[in-house]
Amino acid sequence: MKTALITGASRGIGAAIARLLAKKHYKVIITCAQDENSLLNVRDEINKEATNKETSLCEAYVCDMGDYTAVTKLFDKLPEIDVLINNAGISYFGLLSDMSYEDWRRVMSANLDSLFNTCKAAIGPMVRKKEGKIINISSVWGSAGSSLEVAYSTSKGGINAFTKALAKELAPSNIQVNAIAPGMIDTAMNACLTEEDVASIIEEIPADRIGRPEEVAELCLKILEAPAYMTGQIISIDGGWV
Ligand code: NDP
């Protein structure tokens, strides 16, 4: 059984990925930084669904993935990771000129430092086994840039460059590193938008709707099942939007 670590899986896209990979018989390890109740609910739901009741398919840990020391300690407790899904992330809406340094750091820590922290800890055993897969959840704004989301777009652009560079570094070890760049997906991250905001965004989306977390999870699974020759790619899922 392969083990997958999915960061930021107490809800939204991360939870959808965890549910799908568990259905496909991965052992899944899930994290979040704050909402422990929701995280444990996802864990319990997955374990209830498990067909082999002797195997706990899901383990859950509260851990801020942007905190290097905390992530290092977490990895000391974990089995070797075959699949790493770097999904944890936060958004920030507002003019750059109004943004505090602390908020800038919060976005960079959750969205970008987290990739350094998890990859540094996960890669060693993958290199030794000459096998492993890393998928980073980016955003369409990582290449297009979004007004009022300069920090978020910067962090996601960083994820794209990180993905391409690390893919080159790890291809000789048969480790594939790819990223998914979603457009607008129906999760709590967009809860701050009004119905009118959402309607006007949908007008710009050729598919005429926003995406579902389960669709991102399906793409994630497809990438895990793709030929090993596919690495260093940023794959959009945005209904033709950007
Ligand atoms: P949600 O806000 O619904 O979920 C985010 C998850 O990440 C939660 O489980 C949250 O848990 C966790 N999280 C946040 N910060 C940390 C941290 N420092 N350490 C560990 N866990 C953390 O968002 P989505 O599901 O929408 O987003 C998932 C990913 O998809 C993000 O990277 C986001 O940028 C990306 N994305 C989302 C899009 C969308 O339209 N929804 C579009 C493009 C990309 P807790 O709050 O308990 O810490």
GROMACS .gro file of C-alpha atoms and ligand atoms in nm:
model
  290
    1MET     CA    1   0.000   0.000   0.000
    2LYS     CA    2   0.136   0.344  -0.098
    3THR     CA    3   0.132   0.624   0.159
    4ALA     CA    4   0.020   0.973   0.057
    5LEU     CA    5   0.061   1.289   0.266
    6ILE     CA    6  -0.197   1.553   0.180
    7THR     CA    7  -0.142   1.886   0.351
    8GLY     CA    8  -0.437   2.112   0.433
    9ALA     CA    9  -0.703   1.843   0.414
   10SER     CA   10  -0.957   1.944   0.681
   11ARG     CA   11  -1.189   2.067   0.405
   12GLY     CA   12  -1.206   2.175   0.041
   13ILE     CA   13  -0.967   2.045  -0.224
   14GLY     CA   14  -0.736   1.867   0.022
   15ALA     CA   15  -1.023   1.672   0.182
   16ALA     CA   16  -1.153   1.573  -0.164
   17ILE     CA   17  -0.807   1.445  -0.264
   18ALA     CA   18  -0.774   1.251   0.063
   19ARG     CA   19  -1.117   1.085   0.018
   20LEU     CA   20  -1.040   0.985  -0.341
   21LEU     CA   21  -0.691   0.848  -0.271
   22ALA     CA   22  -0.825   0.646   0.024
   23LYS     CA   23  -1.090   0.499  -0.209
   24LYS     CA   24  -0.803   0.403  -0.440
   25HIS     CA   25  -0.636   0.219  -0.149
   26TYR     CA   26  -0.368   0.466  -0.056
   27LYS     CA   27  -0.292   0.509   0.312
   28VAL     CA   28  -0.353   0.882   0.357
   29ILE     CA   29  -0.202   1.115   0.613
   30ILE     CA   30  -0.378   1.449   0.641
   31THR     CA   31  -0.293   1.776   0.813
   32CYS     CA   32  -0.433   2.118   0.890
   33ALA     CA   33  -0.308   2.407   1.100
   34GLN     CA   34  -0.619   2.504   1.296
   35ASP     CA   35  -0.950   2.327   1.244
   36GLU     CA   36  -0.878   2.001   1.427
   37ASN     CA   37  -1.247   1.900   1.455
   38SER     CA   38  -1.302   1.909   1.080
   39LEU     CA   39  -0.972   1.727   1.022
   40LEU     CA   40  -1.071   1.446   1.259
   41ASN     CA   41  -1.413   1.425   1.091
   42VAL     CA   42  -1.245   1.371   0.753
   43ARG     CA   43  -1.018   1.107   0.909
   44ASP     CA   44  -1.309   0.924   1.076
   45GLU     CA   45  -1.522   0.934   0.762
   46ILE     CA   46  -1.238   0.781   0.557
   47ASN     CA   47  -1.168   0.511   0.815
   48LYS     CA   48  -1.539   0.424   0.837
   49GLU     CA   49  -1.546   0.370   0.460
   50ALA     CA   50  -1.240   0.145   0.469
   51THR     CA   51  -1.318  -0.208   0.358
   52ASN     CA   52  -1.036  -0.371   0.556
   53LYS     CA   53  -1.123  -0.259   0.908
   54GLU     CA   54  -0.790  -0.378   1.046
   55THR     CA   55  -0.599  -0.120   0.847
   56SER     CA   56  -0.637   0.241   0.946
   57LEU     CA   57  -0.638   0.411   0.608
   58CYS     CA   58  -0.613   0.762   0.744
   59GLU     CA   59  -0.405   0.938   1.010
   60ALA     CA   60  -0.451   1.306   1.096
   61TYR     CA   61  -0.210   1.560   1.247
   62VAL     CA   62  -0.247   1.927   1.335
   63CYS     CA   63   0.069   2.094   1.206
   64ASP     CA   64   0.142   2.434   1.053
   65MET     CA   65   0.317   2.327   0.732
   66GLY     CA   66   0.492   2.666   0.715
   67ASP     CA   67   0.672   2.597   1.043
   68TYR     CA   68   1.002   2.422   0.962
   69THR     CA   69   1.058   2.283   1.312
   70ALA     CA   70   0.702   2.153   1.344
   71VAL     CA   71   0.715   1.984   1.001
   72THR     CA   72   1.050   1.822   1.078
   73LYS     CA   73   0.907   1.684   1.405
   74LEU     CA   74   0.594   1.562   1.222
   75PHE     CA   75   0.803   1.370   0.967
   76ASP     CA   76   0.988   1.194   1.253
   77LYS     CA   77   0.651   1.031   1.339
   78LEU     CA   78   0.547   0.941   0.984
   79PRO     CA   79   0.614   0.637   0.771
   80GLU     CA   80   0.802   0.694   0.445
   81ILE     CA   81   0.591   0.901   0.207
   82ASP     CA   82   0.542   0.774  -0.151
   83VAL     CA   83   0.315   1.058  -0.264
   84LEU     CA   84   0.331   1.415  -0.136
   85ILE     CA   85   0.044   1.651  -0.218
   86ASN     CA   86   0.129   2.006  -0.115
   87ASN     CA   87  -0.221   2.153  -0.096
   88ALA     CA   88  -0.224   2.369   0.222
   89GLY     CA   89  -0.269   2.733   0.137
   90ILE     CA   90  -0.436   3.058   0.234
   91SER     CA   91  -0.558   3.355   0.034
   92TYR     CA   92  -0.536   3.728   0.099
   93PHE     CA   93  -0.753   3.985  -0.080
   94GLY     CA   94  -0.654   4.352  -0.070
   95LEU     CA   95  -0.426   4.617  -0.215
   96LEU     CA   96  -0.056   4.548  -0.170
   97SER     CA   97  -0.017   4.901  -0.033
   98ASP     CA   98  -0.257   4.814   0.253
   99MET     CA   99  -0.097   4.476   0.330
  100SER     CA  100   0.108   4.439   0.648
  101TYR     CA  101   0.446   4.268   0.650
  102GLU     CA  102   0.297   4.007   0.888
  103ASP     CA  103   0.020   3.921   0.640
  104TRP     CA  104   0.275   3.897   0.356
  105ARG     CA  105   0.479   3.653   0.567
  106ARG     CA  106   0.166   3.451   0.658
  107VAL     CA  107   0.086   3.397   0.289
  108MET     CA  108   0.446   3.309   0.200
  109SER     CA  109   0.477   3.077   0.499
  110ALA     CA  110   0.159   2.876   0.433
  111ASN     CA  111   0.180   2.873   0.052
  112LEU     CA  112   0.553   2.857  -0.023
  113ASP     CA  113   0.773   2.786   0.283
  114SER     CA  114   0.552   2.481   0.334
  115LEU     CA  115   0.682   2.327   0.010
  116PHE     CA  116   1.044   2.363   0.120
  117ASN     CA  117   0.959   2.210   0.457
  118THR     CA  118   0.770   1.904   0.331
  119CYS     CA  119   0.985   1.835   0.025
  120LYS     CA  120   1.309   1.858   0.224
  121ALA     CA  121   1.176   1.598   0.466
  122ALA     CA  122   1.010   1.367   0.210
  123ILE     CA  123   1.268   1.353  -0.067
  124GLY     CA  124   1.547   1.154   0.107
  125PRO     CA  125   1.358   0.821   0.127
  126MET     CA  126   1.211   0.876  -0.222
  127VAL     CA  127   1.561   0.918  -0.367
  128ARG     CA  128   1.681   0.603  -0.188
  129LYS     CA  129   1.385   0.404  -0.331
  130LYS     CA  130   1.422   0.575  -0.670
  131GLU     CA  131   1.047   0.631  -0.671
  132GLY     CA  132   0.810   0.908  -0.561
  133LYS     CA  133   0.555   1.161  -0.674
  134ILE     CA  134   0.503   1.520  -0.565
  135ILE     CA  135   0.204   1.731  -0.670
  136ASN     CA  136   0.186   2.097  -0.569
  137ILE     CA  137  -0.146   2.281  -0.573
  138SER     CA  138  -0.077   2.614  -0.742
  139SER     CA  139  -0.334   2.849  -0.901
  140VAL     CA  140  -0.403   3.006  -1.239
  141TRP     CA  141  -0.292   3.332  -1.074
  142GLY     CA  142   0.060   3.187  -1.040
  143SER     CA  143   0.119   3.260  -1.408
  144ALA     CA  144  -0.148   3.522  -1.487
  145GLY     CA  145  -0.127   3.737  -1.170
  146SER     CA  146  -0.438   3.876  -1.005
  147SER     CA  147  -0.515   4.231  -0.895
  148LEU     CA  148  -0.573   4.247  -0.514
  149GLU     CA  149  -0.388   3.917  -0.479
  150VAL     CA  150  -0.026   4.016  -0.533
  151ALA     CA  151   0.109   3.809  -0.242
  152TYR     CA  152  -0.107   3.508  -0.330
  153SER     CA  153  -0.010   3.528  -0.700
  154THR     CA  154   0.358   3.564  -0.605
  155SER     CA  155   0.343   3.258  -0.381
  156LYS     CA  156   0.175   3.054  -0.655
  157GLY     CA  157   0.425   3.177  -0.918
  158GLY     CA  158   0.692   3.060  -0.674
  159ILE     CA  159   0.522   2.719  -0.657
  160ASN     CA  160   0.534   2.696  -1.039
  161ALA     CA  161   0.909   2.773  -1.050
  162PHE     CA  162   0.973   2.541  -0.753
  163THR     CA  163   0.787   2.262  -0.934
  164LYS     CA  164   0.981   2.300  -1.260
  165ALA     CA  165   1.321   2.329  -1.090
  166LEU     CA  166   1.268   2.041  -0.846
  167ALA     CA  167   1.136   1.822  -1.130
  168LYS     CA  168   1.471   1.867  -1.308
  169GLU     CA  169   1.663   1.793  -0.990
  170LEU     CA  170   1.468   1.474  -0.914
  171ALA     CA  171   1.401   1.326  -1.259
  172PRO     CA  172   1.727   1.125  -1.248
  173SER     CA  173   1.591   0.963  -0.929
  174ASN     CA  174   1.260   0.869  -1.096
  175ILE     CA  175   1.064   1.119  -0.884
  176GLN     CA  176   0.798   1.317  -1.068
  177VAL     CA  177   0.711   1.672  -0.959
  178ASN     CA  178   0.407   1.838  -1.115
  179ALA     CA  179   0.160   2.112  -1.019
  180ILE     CA  180  -0.211   2.167  -1.061
  181ALA     CA  181  -0.329   2.522  -1.128
  182PRO     CA  182  -0.701   2.545  -1.049
  183GLY     CA  183  -0.924   2.832  -1.156
  184MET     CA  184  -1.216   2.908  -0.927
  185ILE     CA  185  -1.321   2.609  -0.715
  186ASP     CA  186  -1.621   2.595  -0.482
  187THR     CA  187  -1.457   2.590  -0.137
  188ALA     CA  188  -1.445   2.793   0.184
  189MET     CA  189  -1.153   2.989   0.036
  190ASN     CA  190  -1.404   3.179  -0.177
  191ALA     CA  191  -1.664   3.222   0.100
  192CYS     CA  192  -1.578   3.592   0.125
  193LEU     CA  193  -1.720   3.651  -0.226
  194THR     CA  194  -2.082   3.764  -0.257
  195GLU     CA  195  -2.331   3.584  -0.484
  196GLU     CA  196  -2.299   3.879  -0.725
  197ASP     CA  197  -1.917   3.848  -0.726
  198VAL     CA  198  -1.943   3.478  -0.808
  199ALA     CA  199  -2.204   3.540  -1.081
  200SER     CA  200  -1.984   3.800  -1.249
  201ILE     CA  201  -1.681   3.566  -1.237
  202ILE     CA  202  -1.891   3.285  -1.389
  203GLU     CA  203  -1.976   3.517  -1.680
  204GLU     CA  204  -1.604   3.515  -1.767
  205ILE     CA  205  -1.567   3.135  -1.746
  206PRO     CA  206  -1.634   2.956  -2.079
  207ALA     CA  207  -1.755   2.642  -1.893
  208ASP     CA  208  -2.022   2.869  -1.735
  209ARG     CA  209  -1.968   2.746  -1.380
  210ILE     CA  210  -1.707   2.723  -1.108
  211GLY     CA  211  -1.524   2.396  -1.047
  212ARG     CA  212  -1.576   2.134  -0.776
  213PRO     CA  213  -1.305   2.011  -0.535
  214GLU     CA  214  -1.377   1.655  -0.654
  215GLU     CA  215  -1.274   1.756  -1.009
  216VAL     CA  216  -0.934   1.873  -0.881
  217ALA     CA  217  -0.903   1.545  -0.690
  218GLU     CA  218  -0.975   1.346  -1.009
  219LEU     CA  219  -0.704   1.539  -1.193
  220CYS     CA  220  -0.465   1.471  -0.906
  221LEU     CA  221  -0.530   1.097  -0.936
  222LYS     CA  222  -0.482   1.110  -1.314
  223ILE     CA  223  -0.143   1.278  -1.264
  224LEU     CA  224  -0.044   1.010  -1.012
  225GLU     CA  225  -0.136   0.747  -1.272
  226ALA     CA  226   0.036   0.926  -1.561
  227PRO     CA  227   0.352   0.788  -1.723
  228ALA     CA  228   0.670   0.867  -1.528
  229TYR     CA  229   0.800   1.066  -1.827
  230MET     CA  230   0.555   1.346  -1.736
  231THR     CA  231   0.728   1.577  -1.490
  232GLY     CA  232   0.777   1.951  -1.435
  233GLN     CA  233   0.430   2.037  -1.568
  234ILE     CA  234   0.182   2.297  -1.444
  235ILE     CA  235  -0.161   2.164  -1.539
  236SER     CA  236  -0.456   2.405  -1.533
  237ILE     CA  237  -0.813   2.309  -1.445
  238ASP     CA  238  -1.019   2.623  -1.491
  239GLY     CA  239  -1.311   2.564  -1.729
  240GLY     CA  240  -1.119   2.750  -1.999
  241TRP     CA  241  -1.110   3.070  -1.792
  242VAL     CA  242  -0.753   3.206  -1.785
  243NDP     P1  243  -0.972   2.590   0.196
  243NDP     O1  244  -0.955   2.719   0.268
  243NDP     O2  245  -1.106   2.530   0.185
  243NDP     O3  246  -0.875   2.478   0.263
  243NDP     C1  247  -0.742   2.508   0.292
  243NDP     C2  248  -0.685   2.396   0.375
  243NDP     O4  249  -0.548   2.424   0.406
  243NDP     C3  250  -0.756   2.379   0.509
  243NDP     O5  251  -0.759   2.243   0.544
  243NDP     C4  252  -0.667   2.457   0.603
  243NDP     O6  253  -0.687   2.412   0.737
  243NDP     C5  254  -0.530   2.420   0.548
  243NDP     N1  255  -0.420   2.509   0.582
  243NDP     C6  256  -0.409   2.641   0.561
  243NDP     N2  257  -0.290   2.686   0.606
  243NDP     C7  258  -0.223   2.578   0.654
  243NDP     C8  259  -0.097   2.558   0.710
  243NDP     N3  260  -0.011   2.661   0.731
  243NDP     N4  261  -0.061   2.434   0.748
  243NDP     C9  262  -0.146   2.329   0.731
  243NDP     N5  263  -0.267   2.342   0.676
  243NDP    C10  264  -0.305   2.465   0.638
  243NDP     O7  265  -0.907   2.612   0.055
  243NDP     P2  266  -0.911   2.527  -0.081
  243NDP     O8  267  -0.947   2.388  -0.057
  243NDP     O9  268  -0.987   2.607  -0.178
  243NDP    O10  269  -0.757   2.541  -0.122
  243NDP    C11  270  -0.666   2.433  -0.128
  243NDP    C12  271  -0.550   2.475  -0.216
  243NDP    O11  272  -0.600   2.502  -0.347
  243NDP    C13  273  -0.479   2.603  -0.169
  243NDP    O12  274  -0.341   2.590  -0.189
  243NDP    C14  275  -0.536   2.708  -0.262
  243NDP    O13  276  -0.448   2.817  -0.278
  243NDP    C15  277  -0.553   2.629  -0.390
  243NDP     N6  278  -0.648   2.688  -0.485
  243NDP    C16  279  -0.779   2.706  -0.450
  243NDP    C17  280  -0.866   2.765  -0.541
  243NDP    C18  281  -1.010   2.789  -0.511
  243NDP    O14  282  -1.078   2.859  -0.591
  243NDP     N7  283  -1.067   2.735  -0.404
  243NDP    C19  284  -0.819   2.809  -0.674
  243NDP    C20  285  -0.679   2.786  -0.696
  243NDP    C21  286  -0.598   2.728  -0.606
  243NDP     P3  287  -0.678   2.510   0.866
  243NDP    O15  288  -0.756   2.632   0.832
  243NDP    O16  289  -0.734   2.431   0.977
  243NDP    O17  290  -0.534   2.535   0.882
   0.00000   0.00000   0.00000
